[in-house]
CSV table of C-alpha atoms and ligand atoms in Angstrom, one decimal:
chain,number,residue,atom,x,y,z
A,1,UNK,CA,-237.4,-39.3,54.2
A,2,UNK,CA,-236.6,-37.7,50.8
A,3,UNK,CA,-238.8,-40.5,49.1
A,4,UNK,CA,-241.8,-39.6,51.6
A,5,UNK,CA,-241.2,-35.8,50.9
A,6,UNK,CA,-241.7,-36.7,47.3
A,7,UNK,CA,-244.7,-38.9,47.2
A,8,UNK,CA,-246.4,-36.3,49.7
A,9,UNK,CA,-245.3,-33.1,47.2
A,10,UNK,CA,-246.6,-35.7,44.3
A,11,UNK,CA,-250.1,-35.9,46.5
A,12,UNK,CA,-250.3,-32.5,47.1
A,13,UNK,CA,-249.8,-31.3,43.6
A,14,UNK,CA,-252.6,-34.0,42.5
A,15,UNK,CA,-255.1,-32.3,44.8
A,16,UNK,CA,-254.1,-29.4,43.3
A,17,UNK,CA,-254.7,-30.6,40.1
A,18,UNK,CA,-258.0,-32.3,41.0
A,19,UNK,CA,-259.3,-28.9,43.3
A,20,UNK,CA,-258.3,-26.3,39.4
A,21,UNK,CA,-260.3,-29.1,37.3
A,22,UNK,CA,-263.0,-29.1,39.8
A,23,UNK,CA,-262.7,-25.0,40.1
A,24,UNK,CA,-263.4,-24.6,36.4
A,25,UNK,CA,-265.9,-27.2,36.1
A,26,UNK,CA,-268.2,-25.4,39.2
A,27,UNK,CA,-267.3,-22.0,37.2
A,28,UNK,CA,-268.6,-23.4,33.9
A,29,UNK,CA,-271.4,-24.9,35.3
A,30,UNK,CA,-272.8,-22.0,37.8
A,31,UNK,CA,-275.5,-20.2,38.0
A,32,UNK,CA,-273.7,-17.2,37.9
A,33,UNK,CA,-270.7,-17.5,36.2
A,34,UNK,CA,-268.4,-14.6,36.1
A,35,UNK,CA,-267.9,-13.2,32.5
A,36,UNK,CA,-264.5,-12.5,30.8
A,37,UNK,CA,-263.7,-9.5,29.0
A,38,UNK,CA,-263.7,-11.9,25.7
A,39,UNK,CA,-267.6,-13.0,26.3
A,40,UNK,CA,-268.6,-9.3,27.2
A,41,UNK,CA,-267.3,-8.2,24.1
A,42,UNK,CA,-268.8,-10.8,22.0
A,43,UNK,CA,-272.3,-9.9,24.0
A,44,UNK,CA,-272.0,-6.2,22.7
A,45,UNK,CA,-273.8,-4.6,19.5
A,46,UNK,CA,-271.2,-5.4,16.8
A,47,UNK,CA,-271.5,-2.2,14.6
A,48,UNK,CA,-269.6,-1.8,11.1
A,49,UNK,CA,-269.2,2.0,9.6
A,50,UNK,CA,-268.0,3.5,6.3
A,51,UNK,CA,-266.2,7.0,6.4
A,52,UNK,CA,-263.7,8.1,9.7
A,53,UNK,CA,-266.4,11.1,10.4
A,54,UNK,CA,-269.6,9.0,10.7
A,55,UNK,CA,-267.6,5.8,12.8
A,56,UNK,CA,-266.4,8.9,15.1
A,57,UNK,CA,-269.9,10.1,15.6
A,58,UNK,CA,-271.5,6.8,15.9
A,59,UNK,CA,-268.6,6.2,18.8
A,60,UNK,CA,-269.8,9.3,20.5
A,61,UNK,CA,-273.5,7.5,20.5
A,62,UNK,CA,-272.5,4.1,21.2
A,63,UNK,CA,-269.4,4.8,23.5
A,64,UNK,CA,-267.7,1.7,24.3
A,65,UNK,CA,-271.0,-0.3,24.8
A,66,UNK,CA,-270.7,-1.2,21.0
A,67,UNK,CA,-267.9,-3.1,19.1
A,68,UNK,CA,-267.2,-0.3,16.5
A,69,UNK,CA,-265.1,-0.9,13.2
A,70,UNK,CA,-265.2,1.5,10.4
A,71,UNK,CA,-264.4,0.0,6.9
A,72,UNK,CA,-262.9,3.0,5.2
A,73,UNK,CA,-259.7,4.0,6.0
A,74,UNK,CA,-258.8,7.3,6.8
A,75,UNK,CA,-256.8,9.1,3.5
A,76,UNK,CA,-258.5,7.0,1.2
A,77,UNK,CA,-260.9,8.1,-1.2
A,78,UNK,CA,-264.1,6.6,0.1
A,79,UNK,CA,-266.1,7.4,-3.6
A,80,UNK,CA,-264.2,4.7,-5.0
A,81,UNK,CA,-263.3,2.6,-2.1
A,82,UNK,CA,-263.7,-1.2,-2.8
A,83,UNK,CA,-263.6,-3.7,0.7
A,84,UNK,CA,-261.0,-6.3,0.8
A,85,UNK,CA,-262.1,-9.5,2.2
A,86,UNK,CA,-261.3,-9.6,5.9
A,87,UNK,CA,-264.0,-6.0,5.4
A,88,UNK,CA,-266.2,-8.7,3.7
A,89,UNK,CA,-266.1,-11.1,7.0
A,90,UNK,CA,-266.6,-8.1,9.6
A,91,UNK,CA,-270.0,-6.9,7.7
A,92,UNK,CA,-270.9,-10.5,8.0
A,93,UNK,CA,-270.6,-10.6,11.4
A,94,UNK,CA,-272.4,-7.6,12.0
A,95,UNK,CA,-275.4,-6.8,13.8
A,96,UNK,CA,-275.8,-3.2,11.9
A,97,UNK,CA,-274.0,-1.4,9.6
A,98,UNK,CA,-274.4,2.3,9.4
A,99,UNK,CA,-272.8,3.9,6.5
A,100,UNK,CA,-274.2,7.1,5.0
A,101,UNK,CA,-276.1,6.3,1.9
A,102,UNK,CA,-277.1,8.3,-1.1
A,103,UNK,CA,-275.0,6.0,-2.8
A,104,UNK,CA,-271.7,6.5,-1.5
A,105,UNK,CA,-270.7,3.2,-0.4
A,106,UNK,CA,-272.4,0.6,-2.8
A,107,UNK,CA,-269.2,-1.9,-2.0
A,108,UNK,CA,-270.4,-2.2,1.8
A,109,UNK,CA,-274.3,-2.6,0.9
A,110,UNK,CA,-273.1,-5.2,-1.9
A,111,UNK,CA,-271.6,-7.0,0.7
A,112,UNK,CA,-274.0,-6.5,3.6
A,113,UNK,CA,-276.8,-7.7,1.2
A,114,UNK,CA,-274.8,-10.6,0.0
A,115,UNK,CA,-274.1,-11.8,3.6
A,116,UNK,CA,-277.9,-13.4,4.2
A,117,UNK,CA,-278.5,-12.2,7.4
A,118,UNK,CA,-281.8,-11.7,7.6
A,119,UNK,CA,-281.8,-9.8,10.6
A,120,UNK,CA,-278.8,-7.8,9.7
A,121,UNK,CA,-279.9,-4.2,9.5
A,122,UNK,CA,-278.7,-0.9,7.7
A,123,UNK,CA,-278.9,2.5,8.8
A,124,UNK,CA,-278.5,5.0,6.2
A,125,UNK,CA,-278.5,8.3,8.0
A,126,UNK,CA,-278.2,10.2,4.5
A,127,UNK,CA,-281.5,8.9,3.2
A,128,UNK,CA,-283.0,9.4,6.4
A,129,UNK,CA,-281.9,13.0,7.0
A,130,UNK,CA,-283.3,14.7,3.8
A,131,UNK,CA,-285.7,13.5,1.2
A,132,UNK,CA,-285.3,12.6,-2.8
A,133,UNK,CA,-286.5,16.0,-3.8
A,134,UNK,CA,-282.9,18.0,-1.3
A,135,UNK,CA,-280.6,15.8,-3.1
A,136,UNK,CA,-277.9,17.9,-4.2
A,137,UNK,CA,-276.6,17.3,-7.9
A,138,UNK,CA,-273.5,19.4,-9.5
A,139,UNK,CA,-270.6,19.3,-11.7
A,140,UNK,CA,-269.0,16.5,-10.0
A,141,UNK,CA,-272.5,14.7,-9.1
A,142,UNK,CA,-274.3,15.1,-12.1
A,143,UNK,CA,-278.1,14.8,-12.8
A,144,UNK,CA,-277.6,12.0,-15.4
A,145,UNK,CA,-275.5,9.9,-13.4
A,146,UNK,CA,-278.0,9.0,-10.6
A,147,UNK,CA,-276.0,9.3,-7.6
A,148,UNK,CA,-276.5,12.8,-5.5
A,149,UNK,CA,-273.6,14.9,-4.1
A,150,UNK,CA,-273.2,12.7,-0.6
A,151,UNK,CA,-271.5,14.8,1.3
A,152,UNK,CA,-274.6,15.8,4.3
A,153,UNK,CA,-272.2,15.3,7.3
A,154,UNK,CA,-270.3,18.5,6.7
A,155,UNK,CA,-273.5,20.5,7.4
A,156,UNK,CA,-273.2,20.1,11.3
A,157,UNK,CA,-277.3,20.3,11.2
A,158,UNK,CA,-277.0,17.7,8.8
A,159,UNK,CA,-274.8,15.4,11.2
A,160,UNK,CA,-277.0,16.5,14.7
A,161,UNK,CA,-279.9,14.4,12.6
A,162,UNK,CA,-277.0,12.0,12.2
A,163,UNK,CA,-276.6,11.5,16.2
A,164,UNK,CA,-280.5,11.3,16.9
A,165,UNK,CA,-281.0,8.7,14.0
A,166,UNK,CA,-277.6,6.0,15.8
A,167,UNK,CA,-279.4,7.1,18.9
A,168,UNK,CA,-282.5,5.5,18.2
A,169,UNK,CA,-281.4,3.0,16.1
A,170,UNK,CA,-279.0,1.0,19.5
A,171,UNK,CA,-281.6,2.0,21.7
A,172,UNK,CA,-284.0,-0.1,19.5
A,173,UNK,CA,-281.7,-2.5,18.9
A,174,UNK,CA,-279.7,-2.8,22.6
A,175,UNK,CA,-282.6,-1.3,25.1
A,176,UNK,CA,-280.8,-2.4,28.2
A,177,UNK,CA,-278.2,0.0,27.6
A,178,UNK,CA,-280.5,2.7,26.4
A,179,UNK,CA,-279.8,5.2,29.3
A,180,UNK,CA,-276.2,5.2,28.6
A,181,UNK,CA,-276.9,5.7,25.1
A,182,UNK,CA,-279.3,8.5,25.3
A,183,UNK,CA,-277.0,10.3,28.0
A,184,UNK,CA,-274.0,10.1,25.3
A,185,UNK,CA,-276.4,11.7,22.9
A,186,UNK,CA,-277.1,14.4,25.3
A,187,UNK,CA,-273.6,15.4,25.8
A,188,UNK,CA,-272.8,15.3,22.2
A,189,UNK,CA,-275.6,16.7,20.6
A,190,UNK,CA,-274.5,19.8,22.9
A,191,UNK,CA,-271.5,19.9,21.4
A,192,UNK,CA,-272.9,19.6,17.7
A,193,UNK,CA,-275.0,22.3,18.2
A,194,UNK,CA,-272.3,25.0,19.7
A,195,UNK,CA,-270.1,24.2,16.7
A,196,UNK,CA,-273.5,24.4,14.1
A,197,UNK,CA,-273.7,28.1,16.0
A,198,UNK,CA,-269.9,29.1,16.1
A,199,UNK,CA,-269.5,27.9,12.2
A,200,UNK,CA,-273.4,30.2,11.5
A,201,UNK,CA,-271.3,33.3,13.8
A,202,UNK,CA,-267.5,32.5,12.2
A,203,UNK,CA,-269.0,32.4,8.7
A,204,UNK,CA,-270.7,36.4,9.0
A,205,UNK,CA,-267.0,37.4,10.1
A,206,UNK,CA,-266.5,37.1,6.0
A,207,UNK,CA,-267.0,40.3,3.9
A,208,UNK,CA,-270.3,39.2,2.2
A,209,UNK,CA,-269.1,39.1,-1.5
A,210,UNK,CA,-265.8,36.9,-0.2
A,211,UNK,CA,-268.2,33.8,0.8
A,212,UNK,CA,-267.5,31.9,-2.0
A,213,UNK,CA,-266.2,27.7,-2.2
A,214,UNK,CA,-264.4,26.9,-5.0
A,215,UNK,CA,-263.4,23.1,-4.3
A,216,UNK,CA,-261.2,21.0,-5.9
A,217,UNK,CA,-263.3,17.8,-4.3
A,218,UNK,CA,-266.7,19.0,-4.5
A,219,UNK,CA,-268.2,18.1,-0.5
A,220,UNK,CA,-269.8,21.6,0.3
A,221,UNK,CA,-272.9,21.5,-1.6
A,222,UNK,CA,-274.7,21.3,1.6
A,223,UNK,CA,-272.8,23.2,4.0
A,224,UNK,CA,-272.9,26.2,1.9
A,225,UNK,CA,-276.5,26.7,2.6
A,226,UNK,CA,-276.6,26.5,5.7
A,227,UNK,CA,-273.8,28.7,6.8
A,228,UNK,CA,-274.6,31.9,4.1
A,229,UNK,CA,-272.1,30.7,1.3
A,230,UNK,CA,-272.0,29.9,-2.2
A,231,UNK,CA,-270.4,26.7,-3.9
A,232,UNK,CA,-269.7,29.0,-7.1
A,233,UNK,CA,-267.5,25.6,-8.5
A,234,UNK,CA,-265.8,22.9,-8.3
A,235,UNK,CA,-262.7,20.9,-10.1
A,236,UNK,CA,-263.2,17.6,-10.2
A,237,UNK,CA,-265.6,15.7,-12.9
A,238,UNK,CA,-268.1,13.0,-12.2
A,239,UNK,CA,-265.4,10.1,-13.4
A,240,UNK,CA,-262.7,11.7,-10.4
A,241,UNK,CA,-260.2,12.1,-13.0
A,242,UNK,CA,-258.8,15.2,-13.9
A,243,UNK,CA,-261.4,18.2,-15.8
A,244,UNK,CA,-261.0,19.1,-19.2
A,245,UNK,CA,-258.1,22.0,-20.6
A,246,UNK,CA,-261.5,23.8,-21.3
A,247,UNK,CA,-263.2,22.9,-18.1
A,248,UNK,CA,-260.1,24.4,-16.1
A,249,UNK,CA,-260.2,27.7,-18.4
A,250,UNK,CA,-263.5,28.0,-17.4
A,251,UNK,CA,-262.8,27.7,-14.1
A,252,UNK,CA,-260.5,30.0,-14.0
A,253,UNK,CA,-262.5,32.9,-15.8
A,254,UNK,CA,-265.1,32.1,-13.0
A,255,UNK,CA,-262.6,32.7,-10.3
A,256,UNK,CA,-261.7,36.4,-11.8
A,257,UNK,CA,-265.3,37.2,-12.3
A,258,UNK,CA,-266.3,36.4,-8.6
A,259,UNK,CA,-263.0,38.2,-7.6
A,260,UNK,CA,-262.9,35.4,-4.7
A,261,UNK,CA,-259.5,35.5,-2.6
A,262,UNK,CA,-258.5,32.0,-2.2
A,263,UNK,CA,-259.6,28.6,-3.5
A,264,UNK,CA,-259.5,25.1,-1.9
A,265,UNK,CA,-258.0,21.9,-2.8
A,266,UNK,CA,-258.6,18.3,-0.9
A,267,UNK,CA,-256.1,16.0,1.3
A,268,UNK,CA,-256.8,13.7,-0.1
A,269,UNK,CA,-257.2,14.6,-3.8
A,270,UNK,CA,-253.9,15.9,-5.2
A,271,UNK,CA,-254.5,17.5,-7.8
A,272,UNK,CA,-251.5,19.7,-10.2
A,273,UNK,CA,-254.7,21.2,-12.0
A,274,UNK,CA,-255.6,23.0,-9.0
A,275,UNK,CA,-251.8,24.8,-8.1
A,276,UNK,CA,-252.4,25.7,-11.9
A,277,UNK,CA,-255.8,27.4,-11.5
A,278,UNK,CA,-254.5,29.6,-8.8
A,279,UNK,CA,-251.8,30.0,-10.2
A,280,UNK,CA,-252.8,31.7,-13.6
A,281,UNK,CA,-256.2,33.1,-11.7
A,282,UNK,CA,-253.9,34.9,-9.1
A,283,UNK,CA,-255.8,33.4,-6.0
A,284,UNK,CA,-254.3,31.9,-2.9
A,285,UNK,CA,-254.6,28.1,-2.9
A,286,UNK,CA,-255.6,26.2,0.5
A,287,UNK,CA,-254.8,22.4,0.3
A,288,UNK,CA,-255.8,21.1,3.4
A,289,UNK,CA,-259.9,20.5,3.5
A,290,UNK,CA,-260.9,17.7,4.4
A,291,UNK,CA,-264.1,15.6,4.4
A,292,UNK,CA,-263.5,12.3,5.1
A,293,UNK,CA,-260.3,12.0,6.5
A,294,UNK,CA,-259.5,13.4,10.7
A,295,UNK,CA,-256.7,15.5,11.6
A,296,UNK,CA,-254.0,14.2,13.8
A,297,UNK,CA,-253.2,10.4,14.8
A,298,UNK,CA,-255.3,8.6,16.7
A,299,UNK,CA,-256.3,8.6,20.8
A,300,UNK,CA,-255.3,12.4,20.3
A,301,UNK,CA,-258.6,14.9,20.7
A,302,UNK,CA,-258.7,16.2,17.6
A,303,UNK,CA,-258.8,13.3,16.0
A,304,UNK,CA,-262.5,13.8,15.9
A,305,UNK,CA,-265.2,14.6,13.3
A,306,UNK,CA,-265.9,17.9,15.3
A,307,UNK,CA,-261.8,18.7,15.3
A,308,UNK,CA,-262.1,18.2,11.8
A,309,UNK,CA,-265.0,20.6,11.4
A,310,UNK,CA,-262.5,22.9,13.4
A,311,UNK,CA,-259.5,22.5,11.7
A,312,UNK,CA,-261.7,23.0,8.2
A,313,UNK,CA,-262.8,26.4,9.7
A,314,UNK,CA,-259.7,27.6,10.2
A,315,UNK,CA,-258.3,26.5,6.4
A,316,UNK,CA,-261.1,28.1,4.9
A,317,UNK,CA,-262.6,31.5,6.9
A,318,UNK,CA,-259.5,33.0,7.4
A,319,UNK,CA,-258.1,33.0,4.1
A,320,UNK,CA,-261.6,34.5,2.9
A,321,UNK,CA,-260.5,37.3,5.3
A,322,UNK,CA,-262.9,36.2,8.4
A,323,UNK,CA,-262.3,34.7,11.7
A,324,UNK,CA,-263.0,31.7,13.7
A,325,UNK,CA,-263.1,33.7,16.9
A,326,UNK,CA,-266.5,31.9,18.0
A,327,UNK,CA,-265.1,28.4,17.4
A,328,UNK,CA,-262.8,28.9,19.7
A,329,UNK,CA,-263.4,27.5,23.3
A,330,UNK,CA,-265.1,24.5,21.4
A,331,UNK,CA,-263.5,21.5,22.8
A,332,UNK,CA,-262.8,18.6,20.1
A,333,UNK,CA,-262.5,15.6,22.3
A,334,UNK,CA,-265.0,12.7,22.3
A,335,UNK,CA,-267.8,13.3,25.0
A,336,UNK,CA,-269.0,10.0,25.5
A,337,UNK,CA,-268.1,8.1,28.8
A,338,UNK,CA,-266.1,4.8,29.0
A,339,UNK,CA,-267.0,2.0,31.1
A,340,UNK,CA,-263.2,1.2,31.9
B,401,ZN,ZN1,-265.8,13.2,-0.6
């Protein structure tokens, strides 16, 4: 009895065998086979970005109907970044890198042109946003070297073109999900344009003659127009090295003349020159402004390019003796919707 218990177990388990080898062979070979997460993700746009500010607002375009990597990492100083090669292999893989031009990240176009992929495309949203003649050149971006101040996305204006031009750009290139993409837009552009507004109001809370940058990093050249304030300097030279014993005495006879309150350094520059400046031009120093880096860790809300905007606000119109009153039921979390 044991011996015909075995064979029949050893029959049945056969069939088994047979029916799971059949199974996938009719799943492989059906009309409609049913796809795994691992062939949906490989169906989706692959999209590569530069800076953590323009990856976050292309995810509040794309949502999770893209496969998103940003190349710069956050804390890093994306004017000099360089890509290493495992960088190199996901630009070659894209479908469309969007990265923010005006020359700020030659490495990635180096790459993405050296990839031969003819129908590879790249979306500067700089260059589209505002012509040659807007360019922005300063102390730290100078005429002579050829490549403009980058830093658009700070003006939120500036980064609501930003939205619009990733929004037309998948909808061109992935029209079958074009209504999820345009309703993403939707929400977010709502929520670009209450913070433009609340930065405009916030910024009018400053006594007029107190609304004055002086940067370490220079990344307000066009923000300040926008929002009624003037870039009266900035620290850093072209080469992002440290300025000059006479460049920083200069500096600091501009700071009593303009009688400004506080000055600002970068995250991710530090910088001794700065603590110096203040220190010997009597002003407040503010360390924490950031451009290209987010606040907070990731999967938290404010780990967003408008939370950053936020958190700027705060570090810079309160020490120039305004408020951000009018910023502050502005929520900071993503808006787009998730499939999942
Ligand atoms: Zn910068």
């Amino acid at each position: 009895m044991q011996l015909a218990n075995a064979k029949a177990i050893g029959i049945i388990a056969a069939i088994v065998v047979v029916a799971a080898i059949i199974g996938v062979a009719a799943m492989s070979a059906g009309a409609n086979p049913v796809p795994t997460p691992a062939s949906v993700e490989s169906e989706k746009l692959a999209v590569v970005t530069s800076v953590a500010p323009i990856t976050n607002i292309v995810r509040n375009v794309g949502g999770d109907r893209i496969q998103l990597t940003g190349l710069v990492p956050e804390g890093v100083n994306s004017h000099t970044f360089e890509l290493a090669p495992s960088d190199s292999i996901a630009v070659g893989k894209a479908d469309l890198v969007i990265i923010n031009g005006l020359h700020l990240e030659t490495d990635i176009e180096r790459v993405a042109q050296a990839a031969g992929k003819p129908d590879l495309q790249i979306l500067r949203l700089a260059d589209s946003t505002i012509t040659r003649d807007q360019w922005v050149f300063d102390f730290s971006f100078p005429e002579e070297g050829g490549d403009p101040n980058p830093h658009l996305w700070l003006n939120v204006a500036h980064a609501i073109k930003y939205a619009q031009l990733v929004r037309d750009k998948l909808v061109e290139m992935d029209p079958g999900n074009a209504d999820y993409y345009r309703a993403n837009a939707d929400r977010y552009l709502a929520l670009l344009q209450r913070l433009d507004q609340g930065i405009m109001a916030s910024v009018q809370t400053i006594p007029a003659e107190q609304r004055k940058l002086l940067t370490y990093h220079d990344s307000w050249a066009y923000f300040a127009p926008r929002y009624g304030m003037k870039v009266i300097g900035a620290v850093q030279p072209s080469d992002f090295g440290e300025p000059t014993p006479q460049e920083v005495a200069s500096i600091i006879d501009q700071i009593r003349q303009e009688k400004v309150p506080a000055i600002f350094a970068s995250e991710v520059f530090q910088s001794k020159v700065v603590d110096q400046i203040a220190k010997e031009a009597n002003v407040q120093v503010v360390e924490t402004l950031r451009d290209d880096a987010l606040p907070g860790n990731a999967g938290e809300p404010g780990h967003t390019y408008v939370g950053m905007m936020l958190e700027n606000m705060r570090n810079m119109i309160v020490p120039l003796g305004g408020n951000v009153d009018a910023l502050s039921d502005i929520d900071p979390a993503d808006t787009y919707t998730g499939d999942l």
